[in-house]
mmCIF file of C-alpha atoms and ligand atoms in Angstrom:
data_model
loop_
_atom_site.group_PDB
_atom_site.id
_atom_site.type_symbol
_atom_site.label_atom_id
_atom_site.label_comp_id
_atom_site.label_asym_id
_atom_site.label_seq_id
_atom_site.Cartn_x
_atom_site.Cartn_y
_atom_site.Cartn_z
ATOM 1 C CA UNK A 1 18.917 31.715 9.983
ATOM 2 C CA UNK A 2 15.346 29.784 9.964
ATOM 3 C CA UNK A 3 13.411 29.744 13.259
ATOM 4 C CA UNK A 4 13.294 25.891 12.748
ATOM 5 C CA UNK A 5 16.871 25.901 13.013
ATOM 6 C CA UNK A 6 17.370 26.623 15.803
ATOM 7 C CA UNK A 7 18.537 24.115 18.642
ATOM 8 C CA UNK A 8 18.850 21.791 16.243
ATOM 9 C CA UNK A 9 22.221 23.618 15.381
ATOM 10 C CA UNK A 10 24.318 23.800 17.884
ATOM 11 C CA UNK A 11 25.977 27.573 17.711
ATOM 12 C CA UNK A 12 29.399 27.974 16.703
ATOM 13 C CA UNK A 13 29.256 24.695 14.492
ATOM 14 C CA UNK A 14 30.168 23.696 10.962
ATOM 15 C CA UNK A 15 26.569 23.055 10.423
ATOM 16 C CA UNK A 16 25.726 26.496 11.565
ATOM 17 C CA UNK A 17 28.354 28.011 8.990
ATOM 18 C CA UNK A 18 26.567 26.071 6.866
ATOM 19 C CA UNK A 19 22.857 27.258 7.765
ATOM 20 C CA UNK A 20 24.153 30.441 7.714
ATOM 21 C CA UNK A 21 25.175 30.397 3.915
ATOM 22 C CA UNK A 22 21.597 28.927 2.659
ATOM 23 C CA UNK A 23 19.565 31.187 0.942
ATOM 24 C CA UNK A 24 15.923 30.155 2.046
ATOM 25 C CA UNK A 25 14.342 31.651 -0.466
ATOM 26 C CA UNK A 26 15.701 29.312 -3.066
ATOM 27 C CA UNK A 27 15.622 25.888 -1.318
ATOM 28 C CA UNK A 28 15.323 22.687 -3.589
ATOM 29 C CA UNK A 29 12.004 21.662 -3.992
ATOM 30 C CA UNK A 30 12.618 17.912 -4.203
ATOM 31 C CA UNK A 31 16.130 16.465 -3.223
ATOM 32 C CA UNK A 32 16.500 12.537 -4.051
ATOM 33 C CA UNK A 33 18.831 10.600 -2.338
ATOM 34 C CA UNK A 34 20.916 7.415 -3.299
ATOM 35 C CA UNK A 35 21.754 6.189 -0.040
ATOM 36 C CA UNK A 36 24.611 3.868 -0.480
ATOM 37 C CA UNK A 37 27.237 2.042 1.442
ATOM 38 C CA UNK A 38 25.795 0.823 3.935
ATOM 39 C CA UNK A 39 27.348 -2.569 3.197
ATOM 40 C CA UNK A 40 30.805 -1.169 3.749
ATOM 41 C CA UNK A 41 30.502 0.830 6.366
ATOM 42 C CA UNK A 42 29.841 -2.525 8.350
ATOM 43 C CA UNK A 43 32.541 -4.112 7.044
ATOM 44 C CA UNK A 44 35.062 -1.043 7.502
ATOM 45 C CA UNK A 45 33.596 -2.146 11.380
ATOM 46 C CA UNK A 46 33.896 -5.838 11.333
ATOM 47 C CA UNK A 47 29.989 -5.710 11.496
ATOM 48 C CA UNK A 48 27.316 -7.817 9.780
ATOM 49 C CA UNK A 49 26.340 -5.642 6.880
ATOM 50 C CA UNK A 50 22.604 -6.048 8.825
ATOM 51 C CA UNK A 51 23.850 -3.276 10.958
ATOM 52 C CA UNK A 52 25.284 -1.204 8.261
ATOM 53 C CA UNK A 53 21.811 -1.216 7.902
ATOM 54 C CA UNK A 54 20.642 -0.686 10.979
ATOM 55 C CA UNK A 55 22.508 2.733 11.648
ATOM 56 C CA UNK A 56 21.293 3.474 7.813
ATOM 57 C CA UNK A 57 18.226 3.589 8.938
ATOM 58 C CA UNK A 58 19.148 6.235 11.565
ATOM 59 C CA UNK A 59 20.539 8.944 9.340
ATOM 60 C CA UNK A 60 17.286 8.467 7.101
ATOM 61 C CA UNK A 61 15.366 9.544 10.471
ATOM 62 C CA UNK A 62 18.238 12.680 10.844
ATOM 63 C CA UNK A 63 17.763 13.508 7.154
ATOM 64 C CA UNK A 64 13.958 13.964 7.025
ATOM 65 C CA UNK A 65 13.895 15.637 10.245
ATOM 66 C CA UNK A 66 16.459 17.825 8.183
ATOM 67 C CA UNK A 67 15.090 18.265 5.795
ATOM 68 C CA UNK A 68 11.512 18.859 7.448
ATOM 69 C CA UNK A 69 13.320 22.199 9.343
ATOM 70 C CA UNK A 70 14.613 23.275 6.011
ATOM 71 C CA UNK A 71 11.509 24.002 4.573
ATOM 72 C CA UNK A 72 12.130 21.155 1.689
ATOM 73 C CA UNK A 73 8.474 19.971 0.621
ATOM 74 C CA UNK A 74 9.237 16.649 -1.393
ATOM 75 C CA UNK A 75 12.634 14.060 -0.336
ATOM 76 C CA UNK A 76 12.665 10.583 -2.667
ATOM 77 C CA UNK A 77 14.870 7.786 -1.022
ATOM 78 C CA UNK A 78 16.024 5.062 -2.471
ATOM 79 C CA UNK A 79 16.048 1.959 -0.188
ATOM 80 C CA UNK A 80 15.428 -1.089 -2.157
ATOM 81 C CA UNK A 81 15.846 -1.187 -5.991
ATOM 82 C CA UNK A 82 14.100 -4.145 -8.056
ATOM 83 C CA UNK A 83 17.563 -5.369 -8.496
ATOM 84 C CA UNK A 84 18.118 -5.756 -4.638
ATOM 85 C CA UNK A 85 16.112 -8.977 -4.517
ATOM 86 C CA UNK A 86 19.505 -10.796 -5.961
ATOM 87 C CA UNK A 87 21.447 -10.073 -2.675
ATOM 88 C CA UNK A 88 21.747 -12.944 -0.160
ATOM 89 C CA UNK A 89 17.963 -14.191 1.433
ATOM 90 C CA UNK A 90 18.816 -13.416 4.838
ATOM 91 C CA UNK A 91 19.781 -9.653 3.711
ATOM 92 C CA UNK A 92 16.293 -9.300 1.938
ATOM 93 C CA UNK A 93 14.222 -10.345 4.641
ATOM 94 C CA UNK A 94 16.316 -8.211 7.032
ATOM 95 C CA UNK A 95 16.014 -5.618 5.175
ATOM 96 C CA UNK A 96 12.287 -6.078 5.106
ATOM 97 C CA UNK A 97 11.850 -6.565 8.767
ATOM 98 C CA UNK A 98 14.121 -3.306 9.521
ATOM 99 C CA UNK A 99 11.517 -1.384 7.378
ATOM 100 C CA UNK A 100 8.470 -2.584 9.551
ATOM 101 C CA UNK A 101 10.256 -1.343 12.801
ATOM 102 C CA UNK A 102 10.925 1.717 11.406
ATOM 103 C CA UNK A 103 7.390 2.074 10.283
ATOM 104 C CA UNK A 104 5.939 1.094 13.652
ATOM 105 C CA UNK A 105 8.577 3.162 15.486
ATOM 106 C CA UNK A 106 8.902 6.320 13.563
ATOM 107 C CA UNK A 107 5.716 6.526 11.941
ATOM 108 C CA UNK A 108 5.124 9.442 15.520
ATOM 109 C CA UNK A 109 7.997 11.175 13.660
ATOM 110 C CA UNK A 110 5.918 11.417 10.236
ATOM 111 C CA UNK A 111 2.239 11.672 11.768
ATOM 112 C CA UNK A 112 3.209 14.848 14.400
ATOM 113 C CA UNK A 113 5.326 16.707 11.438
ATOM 114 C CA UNK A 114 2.472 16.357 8.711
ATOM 115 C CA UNK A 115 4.879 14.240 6.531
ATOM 116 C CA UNK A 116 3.230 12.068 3.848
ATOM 117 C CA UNK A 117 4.649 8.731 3.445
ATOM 118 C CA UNK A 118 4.259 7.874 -0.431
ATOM 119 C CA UNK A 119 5.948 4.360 -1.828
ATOM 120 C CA UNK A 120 7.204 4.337 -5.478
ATOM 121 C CA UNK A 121 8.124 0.959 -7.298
ATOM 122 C CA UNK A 122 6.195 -1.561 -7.908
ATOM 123 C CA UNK A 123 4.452 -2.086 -4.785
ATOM 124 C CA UNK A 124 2.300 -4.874 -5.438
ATOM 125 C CA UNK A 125 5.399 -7.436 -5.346
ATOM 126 C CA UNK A 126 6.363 -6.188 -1.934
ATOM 127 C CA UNK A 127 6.164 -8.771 1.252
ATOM 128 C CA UNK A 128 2.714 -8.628 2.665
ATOM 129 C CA UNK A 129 3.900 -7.823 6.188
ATOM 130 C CA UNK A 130 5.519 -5.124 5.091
ATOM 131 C CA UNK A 131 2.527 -3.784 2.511
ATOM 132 C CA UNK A 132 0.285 -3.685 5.994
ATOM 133 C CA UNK A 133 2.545 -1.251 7.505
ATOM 134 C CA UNK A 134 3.239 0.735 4.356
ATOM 135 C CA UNK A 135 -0.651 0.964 3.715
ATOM 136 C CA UNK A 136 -1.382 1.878 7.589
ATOM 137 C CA UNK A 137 0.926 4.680 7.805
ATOM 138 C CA UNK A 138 -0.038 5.964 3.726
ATOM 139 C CA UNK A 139 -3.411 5.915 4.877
ATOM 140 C CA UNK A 140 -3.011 7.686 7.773
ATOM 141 C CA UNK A 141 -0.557 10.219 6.221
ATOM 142 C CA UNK A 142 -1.754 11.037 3.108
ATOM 143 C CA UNK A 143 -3.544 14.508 3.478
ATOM 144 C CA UNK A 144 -0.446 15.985 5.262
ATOM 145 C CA UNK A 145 1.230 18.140 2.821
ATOM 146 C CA UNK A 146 4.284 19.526 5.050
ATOM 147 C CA UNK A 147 6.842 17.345 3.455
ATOM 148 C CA UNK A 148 6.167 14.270 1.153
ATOM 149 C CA UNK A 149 8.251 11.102 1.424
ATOM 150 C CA UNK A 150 8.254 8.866 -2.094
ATOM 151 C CA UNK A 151 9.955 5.736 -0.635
ATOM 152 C CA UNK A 152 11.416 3.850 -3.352
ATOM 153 C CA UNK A 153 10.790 0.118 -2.755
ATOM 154 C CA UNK A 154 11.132 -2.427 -5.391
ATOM 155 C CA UNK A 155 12.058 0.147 -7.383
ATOM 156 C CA UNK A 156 13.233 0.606 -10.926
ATOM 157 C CA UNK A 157 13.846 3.470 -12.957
ATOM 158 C CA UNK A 158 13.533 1.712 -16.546
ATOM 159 C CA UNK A 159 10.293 -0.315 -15.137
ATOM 160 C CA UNK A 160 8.887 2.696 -14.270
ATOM 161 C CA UNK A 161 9.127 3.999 -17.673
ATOM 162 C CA UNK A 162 7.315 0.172 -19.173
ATOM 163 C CA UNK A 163 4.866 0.805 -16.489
ATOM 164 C CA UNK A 164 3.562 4.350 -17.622
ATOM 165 C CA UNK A 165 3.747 3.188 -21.225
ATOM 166 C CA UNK A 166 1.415 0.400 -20.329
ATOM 167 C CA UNK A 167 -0.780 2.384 -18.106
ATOM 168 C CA UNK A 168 -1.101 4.743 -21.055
ATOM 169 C CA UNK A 169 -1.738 2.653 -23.611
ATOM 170 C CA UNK A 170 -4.550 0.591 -22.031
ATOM 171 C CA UNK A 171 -6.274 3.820 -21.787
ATOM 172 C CA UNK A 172 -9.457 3.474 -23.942
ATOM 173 C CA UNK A 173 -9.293 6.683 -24.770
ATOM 174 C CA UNK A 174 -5.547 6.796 -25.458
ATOM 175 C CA UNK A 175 -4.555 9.108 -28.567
ATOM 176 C CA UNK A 176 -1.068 8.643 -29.961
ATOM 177 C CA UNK A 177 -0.896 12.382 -31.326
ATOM 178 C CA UNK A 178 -1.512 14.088 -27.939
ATOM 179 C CA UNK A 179 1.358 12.521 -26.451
ATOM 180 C CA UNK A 180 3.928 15.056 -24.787
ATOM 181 C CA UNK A 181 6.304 15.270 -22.327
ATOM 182 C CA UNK A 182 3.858 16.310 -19.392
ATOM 183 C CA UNK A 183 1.369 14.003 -20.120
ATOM 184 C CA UNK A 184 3.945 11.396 -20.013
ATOM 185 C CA UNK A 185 5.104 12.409 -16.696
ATOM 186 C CA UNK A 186 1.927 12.515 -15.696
ATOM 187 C CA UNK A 187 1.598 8.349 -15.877
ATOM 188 C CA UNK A 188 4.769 7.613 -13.992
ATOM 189 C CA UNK A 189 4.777 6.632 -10.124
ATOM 190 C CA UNK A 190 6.131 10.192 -9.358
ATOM 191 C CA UNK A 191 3.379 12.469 -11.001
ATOM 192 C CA UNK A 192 2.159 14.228 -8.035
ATOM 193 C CA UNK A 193 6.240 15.578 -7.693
ATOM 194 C CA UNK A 194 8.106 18.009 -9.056
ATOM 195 C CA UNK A 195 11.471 16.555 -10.771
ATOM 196 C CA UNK A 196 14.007 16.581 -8.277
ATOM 197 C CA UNK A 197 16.645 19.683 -8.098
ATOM 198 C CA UNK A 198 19.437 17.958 -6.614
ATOM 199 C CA UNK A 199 20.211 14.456 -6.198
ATOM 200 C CA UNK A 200 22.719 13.327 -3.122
ATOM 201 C CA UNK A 201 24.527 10.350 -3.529
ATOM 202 C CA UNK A 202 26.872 8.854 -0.870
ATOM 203 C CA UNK A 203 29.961 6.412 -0.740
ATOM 204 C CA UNK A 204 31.086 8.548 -3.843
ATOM 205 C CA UNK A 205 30.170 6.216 -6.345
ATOM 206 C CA UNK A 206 29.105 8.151 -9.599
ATOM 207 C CA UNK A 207 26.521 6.147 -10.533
ATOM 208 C CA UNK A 208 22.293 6.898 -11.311
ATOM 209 C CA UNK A 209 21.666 3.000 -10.819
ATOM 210 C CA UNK A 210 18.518 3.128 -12.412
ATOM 211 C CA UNK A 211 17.416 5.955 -9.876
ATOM 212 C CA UNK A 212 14.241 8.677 -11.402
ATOM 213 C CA UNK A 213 15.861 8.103 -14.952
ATOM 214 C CA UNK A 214 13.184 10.455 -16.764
ATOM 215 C CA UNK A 215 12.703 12.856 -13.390
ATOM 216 C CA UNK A 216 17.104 13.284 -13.619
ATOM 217 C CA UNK A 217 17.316 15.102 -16.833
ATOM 218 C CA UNK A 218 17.915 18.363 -15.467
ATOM 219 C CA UNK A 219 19.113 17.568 -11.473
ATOM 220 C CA UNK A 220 22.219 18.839 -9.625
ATOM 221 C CA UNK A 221 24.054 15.620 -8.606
ATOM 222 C CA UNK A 222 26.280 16.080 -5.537
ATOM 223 C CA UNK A 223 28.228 12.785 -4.536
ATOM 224 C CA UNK A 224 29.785 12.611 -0.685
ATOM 225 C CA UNK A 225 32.663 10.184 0.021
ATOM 226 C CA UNK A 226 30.902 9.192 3.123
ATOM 227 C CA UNK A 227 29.233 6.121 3.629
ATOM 228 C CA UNK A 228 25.127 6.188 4.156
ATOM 229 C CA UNK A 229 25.778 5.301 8.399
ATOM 230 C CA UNK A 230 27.543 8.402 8.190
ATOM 231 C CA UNK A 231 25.671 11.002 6.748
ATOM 232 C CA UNK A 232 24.175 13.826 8.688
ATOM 233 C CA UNK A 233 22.637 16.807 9.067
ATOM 234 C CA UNK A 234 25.537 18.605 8.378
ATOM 235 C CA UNK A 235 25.659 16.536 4.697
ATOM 236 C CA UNK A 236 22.047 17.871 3.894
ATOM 237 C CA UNK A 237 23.442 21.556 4.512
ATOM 238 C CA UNK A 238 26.791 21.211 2.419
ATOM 239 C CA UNK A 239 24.249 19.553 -0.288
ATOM 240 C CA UNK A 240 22.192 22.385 -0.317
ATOM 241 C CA UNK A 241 24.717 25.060 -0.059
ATOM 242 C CA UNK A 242 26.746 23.415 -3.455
ATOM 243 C CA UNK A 243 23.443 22.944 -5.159
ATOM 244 C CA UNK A 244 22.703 27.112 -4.456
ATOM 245 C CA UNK A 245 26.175 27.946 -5.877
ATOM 246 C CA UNK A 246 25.493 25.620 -9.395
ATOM 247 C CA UNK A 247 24.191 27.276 -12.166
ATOM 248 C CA UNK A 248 21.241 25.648 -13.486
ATOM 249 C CA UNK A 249 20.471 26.747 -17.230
ATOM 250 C CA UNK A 250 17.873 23.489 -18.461
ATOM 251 C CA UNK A 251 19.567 23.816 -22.054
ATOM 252 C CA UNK A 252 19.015 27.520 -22.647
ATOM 253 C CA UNK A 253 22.355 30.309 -22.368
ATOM 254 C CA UNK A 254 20.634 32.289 -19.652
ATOM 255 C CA UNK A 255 20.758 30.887 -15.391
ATOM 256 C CA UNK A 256 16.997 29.897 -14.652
ATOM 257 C CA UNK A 257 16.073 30.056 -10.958
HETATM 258 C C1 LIG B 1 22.780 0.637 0.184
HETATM 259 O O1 LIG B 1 23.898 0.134 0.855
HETATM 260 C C2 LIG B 1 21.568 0.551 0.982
HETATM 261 C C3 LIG B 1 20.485 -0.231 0.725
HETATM 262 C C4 LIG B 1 20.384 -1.147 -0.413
HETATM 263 C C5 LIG B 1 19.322 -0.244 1.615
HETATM 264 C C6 LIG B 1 18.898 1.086 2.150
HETATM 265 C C7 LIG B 1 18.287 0.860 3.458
HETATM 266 C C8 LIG B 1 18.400 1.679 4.534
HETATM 267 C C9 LIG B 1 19.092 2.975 4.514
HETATM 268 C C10 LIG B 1 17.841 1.290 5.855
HETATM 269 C C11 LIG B 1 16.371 1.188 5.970
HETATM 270 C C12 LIG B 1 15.587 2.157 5.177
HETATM 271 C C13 LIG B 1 14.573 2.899 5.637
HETATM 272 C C14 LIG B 1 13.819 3.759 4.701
HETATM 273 C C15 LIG B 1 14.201 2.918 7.057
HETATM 274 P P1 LIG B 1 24.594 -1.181 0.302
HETATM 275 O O2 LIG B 1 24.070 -2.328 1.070
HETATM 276 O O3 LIG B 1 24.414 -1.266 -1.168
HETATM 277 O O4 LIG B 1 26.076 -0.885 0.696
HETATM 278 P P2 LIG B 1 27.383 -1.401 -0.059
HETATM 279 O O5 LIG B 1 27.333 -0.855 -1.462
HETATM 280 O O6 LIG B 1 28.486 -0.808 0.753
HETATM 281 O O7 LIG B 1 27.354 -2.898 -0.003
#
């Protein structure tokens, strides 16, 4: 088992039966996460969904640490999609405000791990409170190259498409006939990623909702039952163990690893 493992698994554990089974030397290079249910999992309680929330916000600090001893370089969450600004005012701004603690509290977590905090979504619609935070801790973050966060905020996966068209075609120097598939990818909010290899999902919904619709095409989905509150480190490990046993082809007859 990795070095970085250890005491963070407690011996004799699922999670170490888990560790155990993980072939290091073919982690997932980008995992992308749909963390969902956070809603219900405060209801299941008798709990303002604000504290669904809340205790969401706590497995996202047990998944990157996670996913920071696994060795995986790039982890894209999804925390606010463009259609999330329809839910209830109070939720937004909570919402919001939960995501400037976490920045002030956690960005220790980030700066003494060399994680980079990247947003992806259309960031210039974001609350301006919030911006501050998100450009302090970018700014001070971005020449780690440990593990990269892309936080998706305001975030949607057919806008992001209408964005790179536009960005592309207001290029002066734009030619129609070199157009490909990489230099496509190259004008969306995610170029300095890999796609993602697997995508986790929880409160087993199977759904993309509008989640890295181009950067999906070839991913490993792998849904949990469990609600978002709920996930832990123990989820990552199952993830990554399922994702090692899939075979991945990309369209051809042959595995590809
Ligand atoms: C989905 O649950 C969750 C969200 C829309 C917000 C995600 C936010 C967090 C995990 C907390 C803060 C984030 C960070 C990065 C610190 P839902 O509300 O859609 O749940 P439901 O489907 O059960 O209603």
């Amino acid at each position: 088992m990795l070095e970085d493992l250890k005491g963070f698994i407690q011996p004799g554990s699922r999670e170490e039966e888990l560790a155990l089974k993980i072939d290091f030397g073919r982690m997932p290079q980008h995992v992308a996460v749909i963390m969902d249910g956070n809603g219900r999992w405060a209801k299941q309680r008798g709990l303002p969904r604000m504290e669904g929330h809340r205790a969401g916000s706590k497995s996202v600090r047990e998944l990157v640490e996670t996913a920071l001893r696994l060795g995986i370089p790039y982890l894209s969450l999804y925390a606010f999609s463009k259609e999330n600004w329809k839910r209830p005012r109070r939720e937004v701004t909570t919402l919001w405000r939960l995501l400037e603690d976490y920045l002030r509290k956690e960005d220790k977590q980030l700066l003494e791990n060399n994680i980079r905090l990247k947003v992806i979504g259309q960031y210039q619609d974001l609350p301006g409170k919030v911006k501050k935070e998100l450009d302090r801790v970018m700014e001070q973050t971005k020449d780690f190259e440990r593990l990269t966060i892309l936080l998706a905020l305001n975030y949607g996966g057919r806008a992001e498409i209408v964005d790179a068209v536009k960005r592309l075609v207001s290029d002066k120097d734009f030619d129609v006939s070199a157009l490909d598939e990489q230099e496509f990818a190259r004008h969306l909010y995610t170029a300095q990623a890999p796609d993602p290899d697997l995508l986790i999902r929880t409160s087993g919904e199977l759904r993309i909702s509008n989640f890295l619709l181009w950067q999906v095409a070839y991913t490993e989905i792998w849904v949990t039952n469990k609600y978002w509150p709920d996930f832990r480190k123990g989820d990552l490990l199952e993830a990554v163990v399922e994702y090692q046993k899939r075979e991945r082809r990309f369209g051809d007859i042959l595995p590809r690893r």
